[in-house]
CSV table of C-alpha atoms in Angstrom, one decimal:
chain,number,residue,atom,x,y,z
K,1,MET,CA,0.0,0.0,0.0
K,2,VAL,CA,1.2,3.5,-0.8
K,3,ASN,CA,1.7,5.7,2.2
K,4,PRO,CA,-1.4,7.8,2.8
K,5,MET,CA,0.6,10.4,4.7
K,6,ALA,CA,1.7,12.0,1.4
K,7,ARG,CA,-1.8,13.4,0.8
K,8,SER,CA,-3.0,16.8,1.8
K,9,PRO,CA,-6.5,17.5,3.1
K,10,ILE,CA,-9.0,16.9,0.3
K,11,ARG,CA,-11.7,19.1,-1.0
K,12,THR,CA,-14.8,17.3,-2.2
K,13,PRO,CA,-14.7,17.0,-6.0
K,14,SER,CA,-17.7,17.4,-8.2
K,15,LEU,CA,-17.3,13.9,-9.7
K,16,PRO,CA,-19.5,10.8,-9.8
K,17,TYR,CA,-19.4,8.9,-6.6
K,18,THR,CA,-20.7,5.7,-4.9
K,19,GLN,CA,-23.1,6.2,-2.1
K,20,LEU,CA,-22.2,3.6,0.6
K,21,SER,CA,-24.4,2.7,3.5
K,22,PHE,CA,-21.7,3.4,6.0
K,23,THR,CA,-23.1,5.8,8.6
K,24,SER,CA,-22.5,6.6,12.2
K,25,THR,CA,-26.2,6.3,13.2
K,26,ARG,CA,-27.0,4.3,16.3
K,27,GLY,CA,-26.0,0.7,15.8
K,28,THR,CA,-23.3,1.8,13.3
K,29,ALA,CA,-19.8,3.2,13.0
K,30,CYS,CA,-16.8,3.9,15.0
K,31,GLY,CA,-13.8,6.3,15.2
K,32,VAL,CA,-10.2,6.2,14.5
K,33,GLN,CA,-7.0,8.1,14.0
K,34,HIS,CA,-4.5,9.0,11.3
K,35,LEU,CA,-2.0,11.5,10.2
K,36,ILE,CA,-2.5,15.1,9.4
K,37,GLN,CA,0.9,15.2,7.6
K,38,VAL,CA,0.8,17.0,4.3
K,39,ASP,CA,4.5,17.4,3.5
K,40,ILE,CA,5.6,14.7,1.1
K,41,THR,CA,9.3,14.7,2.1
K,42,ALA,CA,8.4,14.3,5.8
K,43,ALA,CA,5.9,11.6,5.0
K,44,GLY,CA,8.5,9.7,3.1
K,45,MET,CA,10.9,10.0,5.9
K,46,HIS,CA,8.4,8.7,8.3
K,47,LEU,CA,7.7,5.7,6.2
K,48,ALA,CA,11.4,5.0,6.0
K,49,VAL,CA,11.6,5.2,9.8
K,50,LEU,CA,8.7,2.7,10.1
K,51,LEU,CA,10.3,0.3,7.7
K,52,LEU,CA,13.6,0.5,9.6
K,53,ALA,CA,11.9,0.0,12.9
K,54,SER,CA,10.1,-3.1,11.6
K,55,ALA,CA,13.3,-4.6,10.5
K,56,LEU,CA,15.1,-4.3,13.8
K,57,PRO,CA,15.1,-7.1,16.3
K,58,LEU,CA,12.3,-6.4,18.7
K,59,THR,CA,14.3,-7.4,21.7
K,60,THR,CA,16.5,-4.3,21.1
K,61,LEU,CA,13.5,-2.0,21.3
K,62,ALA,CA,11.3,-3.5,24.1
K,63,LEU,CA,11.5,-4.6,27.7
K,64,ASP,CA,13.0,-8.1,27.5
K,65,ASN,CA,10.2,-10.0,29.3
K,66,GLY,CA,8.3,-11.2,26.2
K,67,LEU,CA,5.1,-9.7,27.4
K,68,MET,CA,2.4,-7.6,25.8
K,69,ARG,CA,3.3,-8.2,22.2
K,70,THR,CA,-0.1,-6.8,21.4
K,71,PRO,CA,-1.8,-4.0,23.4
K,72,PRO,CA,-3.1,-5.4,26.7
K,73,MET,CA,-6.8,-5.7,27.4
K,74,GLY,CA,-8.8,-5.9,30.6
K,75,TRP,CA,-10.5,-4.0,33.3
K,76,LEU,CA,-9.1,-1.3,35.7
K,77,ALA,CA,-10.8,0.0,38.8
K,78,TRP,CA,-9.7,3.7,39.0
K,79,GLU,CA,-11.9,5.9,36.8
K,80,ARG,CA,-15.2,4.2,37.8
K,81,PHE,CA,-14.5,3.3,41.4
K,82,ARG,CA,-11.7,5.7,42.4
K,83,CYS,CA,-10.7,5.5,46.1
K,84,ASP,CA,-14.0,4.4,47.6
K,85,ILE,CA,-13.0,2.6,50.8
K,86,ASP,CA,-16.4,2.9,52.6
K,87,CYS,CA,-17.3,-0.8,52.6
K,88,ASP,CA,-19.7,-0.3,55.5
K,89,ASN,CA,-22.0,1.9,53.5
K,90,ASP,CA,-21.1,1.0,50.0
K,91,PRO,CA,-20.1,-2.7,50.0
K,92,LYS,CA,-20.7,-3.4,46.3
K,93,ASN,CA,-18.6,-0.5,45.1
K,94,CYS,CA,-15.8,-0.1,47.6
K,95,ILE,CA,-12.2,-1.1,46.8
K,96,SER,CA,-12.1,-4.6,48.1
K,97,GLU,CA,-11.5,-8.1,47.1
K,98,ASN,CA,-15.2,-8.6,46.5
K,99,LEU,CA,-15.2,-5.9,43.8
K,100,PHE,CA,-12.3,-7.5,41.9
K,101,ILE,CA,-13.9,-11.0,42.3
K,102,ASP,CA,-17.1,-9.6,40.9
K,103,MET,CA,-15.4,-8.1,37.8
K,104,ALA,CA,-13.3,-11.3,37.3
K,105,ASP,CA,-16.6,-13.3,37.3
K,106,ARG,CA,-18.1,-11.0,34.7
K,107,LEU,CA,-15.0,-11.3,32.5
K,108,PHE,CA,-15.0,-15.0,32.8
K,109,LYS,CA,-18.8,-15.6,32.4
K,110,ASP,CA,-19.9,-12.9,30.0
K,111,GLY,CA,-17.6,-13.5,27.0
K,112,TRP,CA,-15.0,-10.9,27.7
K,113,LYS,CA,-12.1,-13.2,28.4
K,114,GLU,CA,-12.4,-15.0,25.0
K,115,LEU,CA,-12.1,-11.6,23.3
K,116,GLY,CA,-8.8,-10.8,25.1
K,117,TYR,CA,-10.0,-8.9,28.1
K,118,VAL,CA,-7.9,-10.8,30.6
K,119,TYR,CA,-6.3,-8.3,33.0
K,120,VAL,CA,-8.1,-7.4,36.3
K,121,ASN,CA,-6.2,-4.4,37.6
K,122,ILE,CA,-6.2,-3.1,41.1
K,123,ASP,CA,-5.4,0.6,41.3
K,124,ASP,CA,-4.7,2.9,44.3
K,125,CYS,CA,-6.1,2.5,47.8
K,126,TRP,CA,-5.7,-1.3,48.2
K,127,ALA,CA,-2.9,-1.3,50.8
K,128,SER,CA,-2.8,-1.1,54.5
K,129,MET,CA,-1.5,2.1,55.9
K,130,GLU,CA,1.4,0.2,57.5
K,131,ARG,CA,4.0,-2.2,56.1
K,132,ASP,CA,4.4,-5.5,57.9
K,133,LYS,CA,7.2,-6.4,60.3
K,134,GLN,CA,9.4,-7.5,57.5
K,135,GLY,CA,8.9,-4.1,55.7
K,136,ARG,CA,6.6,-5.5,53.0
K,137,LEU,CA,3.5,-3.9,51.6
K,138,GLN,CA,0.3,-5.6,52.8
K,139,ALA,CA,-3.3,-5.4,51.7
K,140,ASP,CA,-5.9,-3.7,53.9
K,141,PRO,CA,-6.9,-6.6,56.1
K,142,LYS,CA,-10.6,-5.6,56.4
K,143,ARG,CA,-11.2,-5.0,52.6
K,144,PHE,CA,-8.8,-7.8,51.4
K,145,PRO,CA,-9.1,-10.4,54.1
K,146,GLY,CA,-7.7,-13.2,51.8
K,147,GLY,CA,-4.7,-11.1,50.7
K,148,ILE,CA,-3.4,-10.5,47.2
K,149,LEU,CA,-2.1,-14.0,46.6
K,150,LYS,CA,-5.5,-15.5,47.1
K,151,LEU,CA,-6.9,-12.9,44.6
K,152,SER,CA,-4.2,-13.7,42.1
K,153,ARG,CA,-5.0,-17.4,42.2
K,154,TYR,CA,-8.7,-16.7,41.8
K,155,MET,CA,-7.8,-14.9,38.6
K,156,HIS,CA,-5.4,-17.6,37.3
K,157,ASP,CA,-7.9,-20.3,38.0
K,158,ARG,CA,-10.2,-18.6,35.5
K,159,GLY,CA,-7.6,-17.8,32.9
K,160,LEU,CA,-7.3,-14.2,33.9
K,161,LYS,CA,-4.4,-12.1,35.1
K,162,LEU,CA,-4.0,-9.7,38.1
K,163,GLY,CA,-2.5,-6.3,38.0
K,164,ILE,CA,-1.5,-4.2,41.0
K,165,TYR,CA,-0.6,-0.6,41.7
K,166,ALA,CA,2.3,1.1,43.4
K,167,ASP,CA,3.9,4.5,43.5
K,168,MET,CA,7.6,5.4,43.5
K,169,GLY,CA,7.1,8.3,45.9
K,170,THR,CA,6.9,8.4,49.6
K,171,HIS,CA,3.1,7.9,49.3
K,172,THR,CA,0.7,6.8,46.6
K,173,CYS,CA,-1.5,9.5,45.0
K,174,GLY,CA,-4.2,8.5,47.4
K,175,GLY,CA,-1.9,8.8,50.5
K,176,TYR,CA,-1.1,5.1,51.0
K,177,PRO,CA,2.5,3.7,51.5
K,178,GLY,CA,4.7,4.4,48.5
K,179,THR,CA,7.7,2.5,47.1
K,180,PRO,CA,10.6,4.9,47.4
K,181,LEU,CA,14.0,3.9,46.1
K,182,ASP,CA,15.0,1.8,49.1
K,183,LYS,CA,11.8,-0.3,48.9
K,184,ILE,CA,11.9,-1.1,45.2
K,185,LYS,CA,13.6,-4.4,45.5
K,186,ILE,CA,11.5,-5.8,48.3
K,187,ASP,CA,8.3,-4.6,46.7
K,188,ALA,CA,9.1,-6.1,43.4
K,189,GLN,CA,9.8,-9.4,45.1
K,190,THR,CA,6.6,-9.1,47.1
K,191,PHE,CA,4.5,-8.7,43.9
K,192,ALA,CA,6.3,-11.7,42.5
K,193,ASP,CA,5.5,-13.8,45.6
K,194,TRP,CA,1.9,-12.8,45.3
K,195,GLU,CA,2.0,-14.1,41.7
K,196,VAL,CA,1.0,-10.7,40.3
K,197,ASP,CA,1.1,-10.4,36.4
K,198,MET,CA,1.3,-6.6,36.0
K,199,LEU,CA,2.5,-3.5,37.9
K,200,LYS,CA,1.4,0.0,37.3
K,201,PHE,CA,4.0,2.3,38.8
K,202,ASP,CA,2.8,5.8,39.5
K,203,GLY,CA,4.9,8.9,40.4
K,204,CYS,CA,3.1,11.0,43.0
K,205,TYR,CA,5.3,12.4,45.8
K,206,SER,CA,8.5,11.9,43.9
K,207,ASP,CA,10.8,14.3,42.1
K,208,VAL,CA,12.6,14.3,38.8
K,209,MET,CA,15.8,12.7,40.1
K,210,GLN,CA,14.0,10.0,42.0
K,211,GLN,CA,12.0,9.1,38.9
K,212,GLU,CA,15.1,9.0,36.7
K,213,GLU,CA,16.6,6.5,39.1
K,214,GLY,CA,13.5,4.7,40.3
K,215,TYR,CA,11.7,3.7,37.1
K,216,PRO,CA,14.7,1.8,35.6
K,217,LEU,CA,15.4,0.3,39.0
K,218,MET,CA,11.9,-1.2,39.2
K,219,SER,CA,12.2,-2.6,35.7
K,220,MET,CA,15.4,-4.4,36.7
K,221,ALA,CA,13.9,-5.5,40.0
K,222,LEU,CA,10.9,-7.0,38.4
K,223,ASN,CA,13.0,-8.9,35.9
K,224,ALA,CA,15.3,-10.1,38.7
K,225,THR,CA,12.4,-11.9,40.4
K,226,GLY,CA,12.2,-14.4,37.6
K,227,ARG,CA,8.4,-13.9,37.3
K,228,PRO,CA,7.1,-12.3,34.1
K,229,ILE,CA,5.5,-9.1,35.3
K,230,ALA,CA,4.3,-6.6,32.8
K,231,TYR,CA,5.4,-3.1,33.7
K,232,SER,CA,3.4,0.1,33.2
K,233,CYS,CA,5.3,3.3,33.8
K,234,SER,CA,3.7,6.7,34.6
K,235,TRP,CA,7.0,8.4,34.2
K,236,PRO,CA,6.4,10.4,31.0
K,237,ALA,CA,3.1,11.8,32.3
K,238,TYR,CA,5.0,13.5,35.1
K,239,GLN,CA,7.6,15.0,32.6
K,240,GLY,CA,5.2,16.6,30.1
K,241,GLY,CA,5.1,13.6,27.8
K,242,LEU,CA,7.5,14.9,25.2
K,243,PRO,CA,11.3,15.1,24.5
K,244,PRO,CA,13.7,16.3,25.6
K,245,LYS,CA,12.4,15.6,29.1
K,246,VAL,CA,11.0,12.2,28.0
K,247,ASN,CA,13.4,9.6,26.4
K,248,TYR,CA,11.1,7.2,24.5
K,249,THR,CA,14.0,5.0,23.4
K,250,GLN,CA,14.8,4.4,27.1
K,251,LEU,CA,11.1,3.9,27.9
K,252,GLY,CA,10.9,1.2,25.3
K,253,GLU,CA,13.8,-0.6,26.9
K,254,ILE,CA,12.4,-0.6,30.4
K,255,CYS,CA,8.6,-0.5,30.2
K,256,ASN,CA,5.9,-2.4,28.4
K,257,LEU,CA,3.6,0.6,28.4
K,258,TRP,CA,3.5,4.1,29.7
K,259,ARG,CA,1.1,6.8,30.5
K,260,ASN,CA,2.0,9.9,28.4
K,261,TYR,CA,-0.7,12.3,29.6
K,262,GLY,CA,-3.1,13.2,32.4
K,263,ASP,CA,-5.9,11.0,33.8
K,264,ILE,CA,-9.0,10.5,31.7
K,265,GLN,CA,-12.3,11.6,33.2
K,266,ASP,CA,-15.8,10.4,32.4
K,267,SER,CA,-16.6,13.1,29.9
K,268,TRP,CA,-16.4,13.7,26.2
K,269,ASP,CA,-14.2,16.9,26.8
K,270,SER,CA,-11.7,14.7,28.5
K,271,VAL,CA,-11.6,12.2,25.7
K,272,LEU,CA,-11.1,14.9,23.1
K,273,ARG,CA,-8.3,16.5,25.1
K,274,ILE,CA,-6.4,13.2,25.1
K,275,VAL,CA,-7.1,12.6,21.4
K,276,ASP,CA,-5.9,16.1,20.5
K,277,TRP,CA,-2.7,15.7,22.4
K,278,PHE,CA,-1.9,12.3,21.0
K,279,PHE,CA,-2.5,13.3,17.4
K,280,GLU,CA,-0.8,16.7,17.6
K,281,ASN,CA,2.3,14.8,18.8
K,282,GLN,CA,1.8,11.7,16.6
K,283,ASP,CA,5.2,11.9,14.9
K,284,ILE,CA,7.0,11.4,18.2
K,285,LEU,CA,4.5,9.0,19.8
K,286,SER,CA,3.9,6.6,16.8
K,287,ALA,CA,7.6,6.1,16.4
K,288,ALA,CA,7.9,5.0,20.1
K,289,ALA,CA,5.1,2.3,19.9
K,290,GLY,CA,5.4,-1.3,18.9
K,291,PRO,CA,5.1,-4.9,20.1
K,292,GLY,CA,5.9,-4.9,23.9
K,293,ARG,CA,6.0,-1.1,24.2
K,294,TRP,CA,2.8,0.9,24.0
K,295,ASN,CA,1.6,4.5,24.5
K,296,ASP,CA,-1.2,4.5,26.9
K,297,PRO,CA,-3.9,7.3,26.5
K,298,ASP,CA,-5.7,5.8,29.6
K,299,MET,CA,-8.9,3.9,30.3
K,300,LEU,CA,-12.0,3.3,28.2
K,301,VAL,CA,-14.9,5.0,29.9
K,302,ILE,CA,-17.5,3.3,27.6
K,303,GLY,CA,-20.4,2.2,29.7
K,304,ASP,CA,-20.1,4.8,32.4
K,305,PHE,CA,-22.1,8.1,32.5
K,306,GLY,CA,-20.4,10.7,30.4
K,307,LEU,CA,-20.4,9.5,26.8
K,308,SER,CA,-23.2,9.0,24.3
K,309,ILE,CA,-23.3,5.9,22.2
K,310,ASP,CA,-21.7,7.7,19.2
K,311,GLN,CA,-19.0,9.1,21.4
K,312,SER,CA,-18.4,5.6,22.9
K,313,ARG,CA,-17.9,4.2,19.4
K,314,SER,CA,-15.5,7.1,18.7
K,315,GLN,CA,-13.4,6.3,21.8
K,316,MET,CA,-13.3,2.6,20.9
K,317,ALA,CA,-12.3,3.2,17.3
K,318,LEU,CA,-9.6,5.9,18.1
K,319,TRP,CA,-8.1,3.7,20.8
K,320,ALA,CA,-7.9,0.8,18.4
K,321,ILE,CA,-6.3,2.9,15.8
K,322,MET,CA,-3.7,4.2,18.3
K,323,ALA,CA,-2.8,0.6,19.2
K,324,ALA,CA,-3.7,1.7,22.7
K,325,PRO,CA,-4.2,-0.6,25.7
K,326,LEU,CA,-7.9,-1.5,26.1
K,327,TYR,CA,-8.5,-1.2,29.8
K,328,MET,CA,-12.2,-0.7,30.6
K,329,SER,CA,-13.1,1.2,33.7
K,330,ASN,CA,-16.8,0.6,34.2
K,331,ASP,CA,-19.2,-1.6,36.1
K,332,LEU,CA,-19.4,-4.9,34.2
K,333,ARG,CA,-22.3,-6.0,36.5
K,334,THR,CA,-24.6,-3.3,35.1
K,335,ILE,CA,-23.2,-2.4,31.7
K,336,SER,CA,-25.8,-1.7,29.0
K,337,ASN,CA,-26.2,-3.9,26.0
K,338,GLU,CA,-25.2,-1.0,23.7
K,339,ALA,CA,-21.9,-0.4,25.6
K,340,ARG,CA,-21.2,-4.1,25.7
K,341,ALA,CA,-21.7,-4.4,22.0
K,342,ILE,CA,-19.1,-1.6,21.3
K,343,LEU,CA,-16.5,-3.0,23.7
K,344,GLN,CA,-17.0,-6.6,22.4
K,345,ASN,CA,-16.9,-5.7,18.7
K,346,LYS,CA,-14.6,-8.4,17.3
K,347,MET,CA,-13.4,-6.4,14.3
K,348,ALA,CA,-12.5,-3.3,16.4
K,349,ILE,CA,-10.6,-5.6,18.7
K,350,SER,CA,-8.8,-7.4,15.9
K,351,ILE,CA,-7.7,-4.0,14.6
K,352,SER,CA,-6.5,-3.0,18.1
K,353,GLN,CA,-4.6,-6.3,18.4
K,354,ASP,CA,-3.0,-6.4,15.0
K,355,VAL,CA,0.4,-8.1,15.4
K,356,SER,CA,2.3,-5.4,13.4
K,357,GLY,CA,1.9,-3.0,16.3
K,358,PHE,CA,2.0,0.1,14.2
K,359,GLN,CA,0.2,3.1,15.8
K,360,GLY,CA,-2.2,4.8,13.5
K,361,ARG,CA,-2.1,8.5,12.4
K,362,ARG,CA,-4.4,11.3,11.4
K,363,ILE,CA,-4.0,12.0,7.7
K,364,VAL,CA,-6.7,14.5,7.0
K,365,LYS,CA,-8.1,17.4,9.0
K,366,GLU,CA,-10.9,19.3,7.2
K,367,LYS,CA,-12.3,22.7,7.9
K,368,SER,CA,-15.7,21.0,7.9
K,369,GLY,CA,-14.8,19.3,11.2
K,370,ILE,CA,-14.2,15.9,9.6
K,371,GLU,CA,-10.9,14.1,10.3
K,372,VAL,CA,-9.6,11.0,8.7
K,373,PHE,CA,-7.4,8.5,10.5
K,374,TRP,CA,-5.5,5.5,9.1
K,375,ARG,CA,-3.7,2.5,10.5
K,376,PRO,CA,-1.6,0.1,8.5
K,377,LEU,CA,-2.2,-3.5,9.5
K,378,SER,CA,-0.6,-6.8,8.9
K,379,LYS,CA,-0.9,-8.7,5.5
K,380,ASN,CA,-1.3,-5.3,3.7
K,381,THR,CA,-4.7,-4.6,5.2
K,382,SER,CA,-5.6,-1.3,6.9
K,383,ALA,CA,-8.2,0.6,8.9
K,384,LEU,CA,-9.8,4.0,8.2
K,385,VAL,CA,-11.8,6.1,10.6
K,386,PHE,CA,-13.9,9.1,9.6
K,387,PHE,CA,-14.5,11.2,12.7
K,388,SER,CA,-16.7,14.2,13.1
K,389,ARG,CA,-16.0,17.1,15.5
K,390,ARG,CA,-19.3,18.7,14.5
K,391,THR,CA,-22.1,19.1,17.0
K,392,ASP,CA,-24.9,20.1,14.8
K,393,MET,CA,-26.0,17.3,12.4
K,394,PRO,CA,-24.7,14.3,10.5
K,395,PHE,CA,-22.2,15.3,7.8
K,396,ARG,CA,-21.9,13.6,4.4
K,397,TYR,CA,-18.2,13.3,3.6
K,398,LYS,CA,-17.2,12.4,0.0
K,399,THR,CA,-13.8,11.0,-0.9
K,400,SER,CA,-12.1,8.0,-2.7
K,401,LEU,CA,-9.4,5.6,-1.7
K,402,SER,CA,-7.1,7.0,-4.3
K,403,ARG,CA,-7.6,10.4,-2.8
K,404,LEU,CA,-6.4,8.8,0.5
K,405,ASN,CA,-3.3,7.6,-1.4
K,406,TYR,CA,-4.3,3.9,-1.7
K,407,GLU,CA,-2.8,2.0,-4.6
K,408,SER,CA,-4.8,1.0,-7.6
K,409,GLY,CA,-7.0,-2.1,-7.2
K,410,SER,CA,-10.2,-3.3,-5.7
K,411,TYR,CA,-10.8,-3.6,-2.0
K,412,LYS,CA,-13.2,-5.4,0.2
K,413,VAL,CA,-14.4,-2.7,2.7
K,414,ILE,CA,-16.2,-3.7,5.9
K,415,ASP,CA,-18.0,-1.2,8.2
K,416,VAL,CA,-16.7,-2.3,11.6
K,417,PHE,CA,-19.8,-1.4,13.5
K,418,THR,CA,-22.5,-2.6,11.1
K,419,ASP,CA,-20.6,-5.5,9.5
K,420,LYS,CA,-21.8,-4.4,6.1
K,421,SER,CA,-19.3,-4.9,3.3
K,422,VAL,CA,-18.8,-3.7,-0.3
K,423,MET,CA,-16.2,-4.2,-3.1
K,424,LEU,CA,-14.7,-0.8,-3.8
K,425,LYS,CA,-12.4,0.4,-6.5
K,426,ASP,CA,-9.7,2.8,-5.5
K,427,SER,CA,-11.1,5.4,-8.0
K,428,THR,CA,-14.7,5.2,-6.8
K,429,TYR,CA,-16.0,8.2,-5.0
K,430,PHE,CA,-18.0,7.3,-2.0
K,431,VAL,CA,-19.9,9.1,0.8
K,432,VAL,CA,-19.9,8.3,4.5
K,433,SER,CA,-22.4,9.9,6.8
K,434,VAL,CA,-20.8,10.7,10.1
K,435,ASN,CA,-22.9,11.7,13.2
K,436,PRO,CA,-21.9,14.6,15.4
K,437,THR,CA,-19.0,13.4,17.6
K,438,GLY,CA,-19.3,10.1,16.0
K,439,VAL,CA,-17.3,7.9,13.6
K,440,VAL,CA,-17.4,5.6,10.7
K,441,MET,CA,-14.7,2.9,10.9
K,442,LEU,CA,-13.7,0.8,8.0
K,443,TYR,CA,-11.5,-2.3,7.6
K,444,LEU,CA,-9.9,-2.7,4.2
K,445,SER,CA,-8.6,-5.9,2.7
K,446,ALA,CA,-5.3,-6.0,0.8
K,447,PRO,CA,-5.7,-4.6,-2.7
K,448,ALA,CA,-6.6,-7.0,-5.5
K,449,LYS,CA,-6.4,-6.6,-9.2
K,450,LEU,CA,-9.7,-5.5,-10.6
K,451,ASN,CA,-11.8,-8.6,-11.4
K,452,PRO,CA,-15.0,-7.9,-13.5
K,453,ARG,CA,-16.8,-10.8,-11.8
K,454,LEU,CA,-16.7,-8.9,-8.5
K,455,PHE,CA,-19.0,-6.3,-10.0
K,456,TYR,CA,-21.6,-8.7,-11.2
K,457,ARG,CA,-24.4,-10.2,-9.1
K,458,GLY,CA,-27.0,-12.7,-10.2
K,459,GLY,CA,-25.9,-12.4,-13.8
K,460,GLN,CA,-26.5,-8.7,-13.8
K,461,ARG,CA,-23.9,-6.0,-14.1
K,462,GLN,CA,-23.6,-3.9,-11.0
K,463,ARG,CA,-23.3,-0.1,-11.5
K,464,SER,CA,-19.7,0.9,-12.0
K,465,ALA,CA,-17.5,3.5,-10.4
K,466,HIS,CA,-18.5,6.0,-13.1
K,467,ASP,CA,-22.2,5.6,-12.5
K,468,GLU,CA,-23.9,8.4,-10.6
K,469,ASN,CA,-24.9,7.3,-7.1
K,470,ALA,CA,-23.8,3.7,-7.6
K,471,PHE,CA,-24.1,1.2,-4.8
K,472,PHE,CA,-21.8,-1.7,-4.1
K,473,LEU,CA,-23.6,-3.6,-1.4
């Protein structure tokens, strides 16, 4: 496939086009990301960088623990349940072993695990306020009476994995015991003894020098335990997320994933701020990502209270295009059928989990409020997302694959959220109708040579790319 990054934003041509039934109405569509690059020389340079990176041994670029070769998927407590420790008055929602057992049961029984959602991640506020006599962290005895090891084994018995939270400062962000430099080794060993599968290492109550020493030290300490423990670093989020303060080459050598930006909130404004930051800095961020090393724009808030269904599809699609971790933070016991359908969409998940590991880019940003995102996938396939920033009404956006710099040929195009498909020539103009704050997400096969039989059905010739308002359904 020719690199779409070489194209400038497109103005709608007054030429014949195909009207496709790809819309972002309820029950449809999804969002995505892509490049806004318009300089051909820079685009070519970026492609060369991608090709070079793909040819390098991955062990030279990623933490050498063999983990998270595709973006991790699972459930994380923080955004939905925060630091609710009032188990007397709110027993179903407080941070306790019962909450994590409930979520594990839902992942196991409701079809989530089979789709890849296997991590159950504890966040802040799980610990006792005091370390034990040996200086080790310990779980709050009232809220986690069985301890963390029992919880790990509960997950493992169901084919799930347990993640835990620590902070390299004197205290966690919620005020619980931290893991300062002199405690890193013992805490890493404690997590291994508890058979934990992932550590999120936060950075509250620490300074720049402590972070520069502590984050690499924890990576080495985890590897030294002999237990494979995936490592999530919050380091770049505390340093502004960008070079020169952030060294993404180093991060790829010590961490499996990292938080680049501030915490997500349960609101569309928060999702947009994160999307804007990631795509405004896509040249830096996309080069850093790959198998075993992922940029993390934070949790999926689909199924909570702040996003509409269209906005929920947009978040799912954009996170899939970014090759972002898919950590839900919601209540799986009460999630709506609409939210469940978005999060369990098999094609969106397959795009997210593509083994190539390339992070997608924004390629078009129109004055109309429509943006186009693209992600190259394995076997010469790809994904496109048409995203609307408009707030007034659905927008009919017209383009063609050749305008998006796809090579000549015919493509099978599947709407990710409706599962409708068409055969589409690169030269065919088509229209997508994108709802306000919504998306249309398309999966495209590898290009094939034009085959006339593809454009006949039931012995009748289907209307061609040059026929006005032609349909390929």
